[in-house]
Every structure is written in structure tokens, then in C-alpha cells.
Amino acid sequence: MSGATATARAGAGPLSATGWGTLLAGAALLGAGYGYGYGEAAALGLTCLAAVVTAVLWTLPRPQLGADRRIAPRKVGRGDPADGIVTLTNTGTRTRRGLRATDMCGDQPLTMDVPVLRAGGSQELHYALPTTRRGRITVGPLRLERTDPLGLARRVRSYGSADTLVVRPRVCLLPVLPSGKAHHVEGPTSDTADDGSLTFHALREYVLGDDLRRVHWRSTARTGTLMVRQMVDVSLPHTTLVLDTRPGAYVSDDDFELAVDAAASIAYAAARSNFPVHVLSEAGPILHTDGSGNDADALLDRLALIGRSDRKSAASAFDGLEHHRGGGSLVVVTGTGDTDGLTALGRVRRRFDRVTMLRAGQDMAAPDAQGVSSATVDVPQLHIASLDALLAGWRWEAVR
């Protein structure tokens, strides 16, 4: 609905529960009054029926309204505020009263009473959107309900289309774990970086300022467009992050959300510094960034949609890492529950410069903790119960 005047669509049934009750009672009283000769009962029944008919006629006219919705901001971290702002404009010639607006946010209705709308007038409705759950949440379409003063009849019409609110994981600002042989603090796009640490990444179109020595003449001749080699510095800190999404790995849903927040914070720290990040789970790759472009935003958008897998073991997450080129940091984020398959970390940990395991949750089960520690005796473990605990522990890990 954003940015366009909405047009009304078909409405709902006209009678409320009270209206149906009044209709049935009026019919019964009218029938009994005529059948048994009770004039008062017949008059009361006739009054009830007349009230229902009047209520239906009251709500019958289609309101001539324009509706425009804005969501501000459209992307937020979990738990951060987001507002819906709906502007209603009376484009008709009559004053409109008794309107109620309902906007759906996912499966949660948000209902507001609409002030009196005079002809040509506008009203802004502000309401808070729920952001406690990650994901891409549909907002709308807006439904306007008009009722009569007695509440016997109602007519509901939908206006416009749905918008989308993206609720991302919460992140805290963390330092990047140092790894690799040389750390180019300016990122992978420096023209003065040592060529010995650069490797070919992709071909792209020439832009003013590119080194002409990197022009790929064969592709230029084939496409008719000047193409150059894009190089990346492979000595930069590479972060590989394994996020355990198995239901059994976490004691509660809150623990899983904390794990996603922690994984997002770690990956975001590397991506915003233009360092490569590879995120995967036991269900497969999640996202790979090369340290260029708006990788940090893309990473948060992708992690906003992460859900639980149906896998019983985490071992498959480490299968592809056995062929890792070597170096960089490996971070495993899991919970305090089932540890099945985490022993596979022992097969790949020597291929990385440093390995860290994060365990998210309020309670650390002793049998599980011992099971992981015995299999990965040289891997530091950081137990976190909140993002504040992650921030404190990660700073210590960064200088270890």
C-alpha cells in the first residue's frame, strides 16, 4: 500500500453476533405475538427487526477513503522499535464516524479506533509493530470496520496491499578475531596491497582509476566492454562460522535466538570491516561474502530468515571444511543441549589458525559439556547467557 492511494475491496458479512441475536429474537417475538395474540410482543419483535434493518443500511454505504501506510524503519534488529504509520483521507463528501482500523502484523491483529473523518480531512494513525520475533513479517492489508451505534451490524473492507517488515538478529559490535599471515586493515580493495597476497576473484567492468595492467583483453574482445580482473587479498582475516540449528542443541527457543544473535554479531564484525565471511550450518551453506559491497546488510537479512533444521547430528557442517584452503578463524556457535556430531570439529580444527566454540544458553549441562571438551580439548569454549556476556568474553578472546 505504500506510496499509493488504496482502493477498497469486497467487505465482510454485515451482521455482528449481537445483530444475529437481535434478528432471531425479533423474529421469535413477532411470530409469538401474532400467533398467540400478544400485541406487545409483536411490537417488540417488529422493533428489533427494524433496528437490524436500520443497522445494515447504516453500514451499507462504501466509505470513500484513501489509505497510505509507511513502516519506519523497514529493517530493525530484534527487539528494536518499529512503527506503522497509516494516513487515512476522506475523499468523499460526508463525515465518517464509527470506523475501526485493523492492520495485521503476521498473525497478530493491531486494532485502532479512527477519529472522526470530516470531508476532505486526513488522520494519521501511529502504532507500534511487534519485533520480538525474527523474520520477514507481512504487515497488512489494512482492514476498516464500520459499525452502527448499537453494534448490530458491521462491514469490513480491505484497503491496499501488504508491506514487509524485516526483523533482523540483534547485534553487538565486536572486534574481528586476528588470523592470517598479514592483515591489510584497509580491506581487499586497496590498489597498493602486496600482489603476492592477491588472488583472482571475478571479472567486472572497468571503472575510472582501475589498474590497466589488470584488463582482461580476451573477455574485453568477446563482450565489447572493457573488463578487468577483480583481485582479493587472501591474507586478510577470513572468518568461517558454523551455526548449529538443530532443535536438540538448544534448551529453549530463547537460547536459539541468542545463538543466532551471537552468530550475526561475529559475522557482522568481519563483514563491516570488508573481510570475507563464510556462514554455514549442518543443513548446508547459509551465505558467503568476499569482503566487497554491502555484505554486512546482506548477511543480517539472510540470518533474519534462519530457522531450525531437522538434522539430528551437526557432523555434516564440518564435511566441506576438510578441504578448506587453510588459515583464518573458525567459530562454532551451538547451545547447551545435545552435542551429537560436534566431535567432527576435531577433524578440521588444525586447518584454521584459531578455533573458538560458543555455547549459548542459561544452563550448561555437565554431561554435554564434558562430552564436547573431551573431543575438542584444544578448542576454547565461551559460554554466554546474553549478548553482554558475549561482548565481554569476545574482547578477551580477540587478544588471546
Short mmCIF file of N, CA, C and O in Angstrom, two decimals, residues 2 20 43 81 90 120 155 202 253 267 281 313 329 333:
data_model
loop_
_atom_site.label_atom_id
_atom_site.label_comp_id
_atom_site.label_asym_id
_atom_site.label_seq_id
_atom_site.Cartn_x
_atom_site.Cartn_y
_atom_site.Cartn_z
N SER A 2 2.12 1.17 0.28
CA SER A 2 2.97 2.35 0.44
C SER A 2 3.00 3.17 -0.82
O SER A 2 3.18 2.66 -1.92
N TRP A 20 -27.14 -10.75 14.95
CA TRP A 20 -27.81 -12.02 14.69
C TRP A 20 -28.74 -12.38 15.85
O TRP A 20 -29.87 -12.87 15.64
N ALA A 43 -45.02 -6.09 18.74
CA ALA A 43 -44.44 -4.76 18.54
C ALA A 43 -42.95 -4.75 18.90
O ALA A 43 -42.13 -4.14 18.20
N PRO A 81 12.54 -0.79 18.25
CA PRO A 81 11.22 -0.26 17.89
C PRO A 81 11.03 -0.08 16.40
O PRO A 81 11.96 0.28 15.67
N ASN A 90 -10.38 11.16 3.90
CA ASN A 90 -11.79 11.07 3.49
C ASN A 90 -11.93 11.81 2.17
O ASN A 90 -11.94 13.04 2.12
N GLY A 120 -12.82 15.54 3.13
CA GLY A 120 -11.55 16.11 2.72
C GLY A 120 -10.47 16.10 3.78
O GLY A 120 -9.34 16.49 3.52
N ARG A 155 -19.39 -3.79 8.78
CA ARG A 155 -18.95 -4.10 7.43
C ARG A 155 -17.44 -3.84 7.37
O ARG A 155 -16.97 -2.77 7.74
N ALA A 202 37.03 -12.42 -9.63
CA ALA A 202 35.99 -12.37 -10.66
C ALA A 202 36.36 -11.30 -11.68
O ALA A 202 37.31 -10.53 -11.50
N ASP A 253 13.73 -21.88 22.99
CA ASP A 253 13.75 -21.01 21.82
C ASP A 253 14.59 -19.76 22.08
O ASP A 253 15.24 -19.25 21.16
N ALA A 267 29.73 -12.47 12.60
CA ALA A 267 29.84 -12.33 11.15
C ALA A 267 29.76 -10.87 10.73
O ALA A 267 30.47 -10.43 9.81
N SER A 281 25.71 -24.13 8.17
CA SER A 281 25.13 -24.94 9.24
C SER A 281 25.16 -26.39 8.81
O SER A 281 25.62 -26.72 7.71
N SER A 313 22.31 -34.63 13.76
CA SER A 313 23.73 -34.51 14.04
C SER A 313 24.30 -33.26 13.38
O SER A 313 23.83 -32.85 12.31
N SER A 329 39.88 -17.94 10.85
CA SER A 329 39.25 -18.30 12.11
C SER A 329 38.03 -19.16 11.86
O SER A 329 37.28 -18.94 10.90
N VAL A 333 29.04 -21.96 16.76
CA VAL A 333 28.03 -21.45 17.69
C VAL A 333 26.97 -22.54 17.87
O VAL A 333 26.33 -22.96 16.91
#
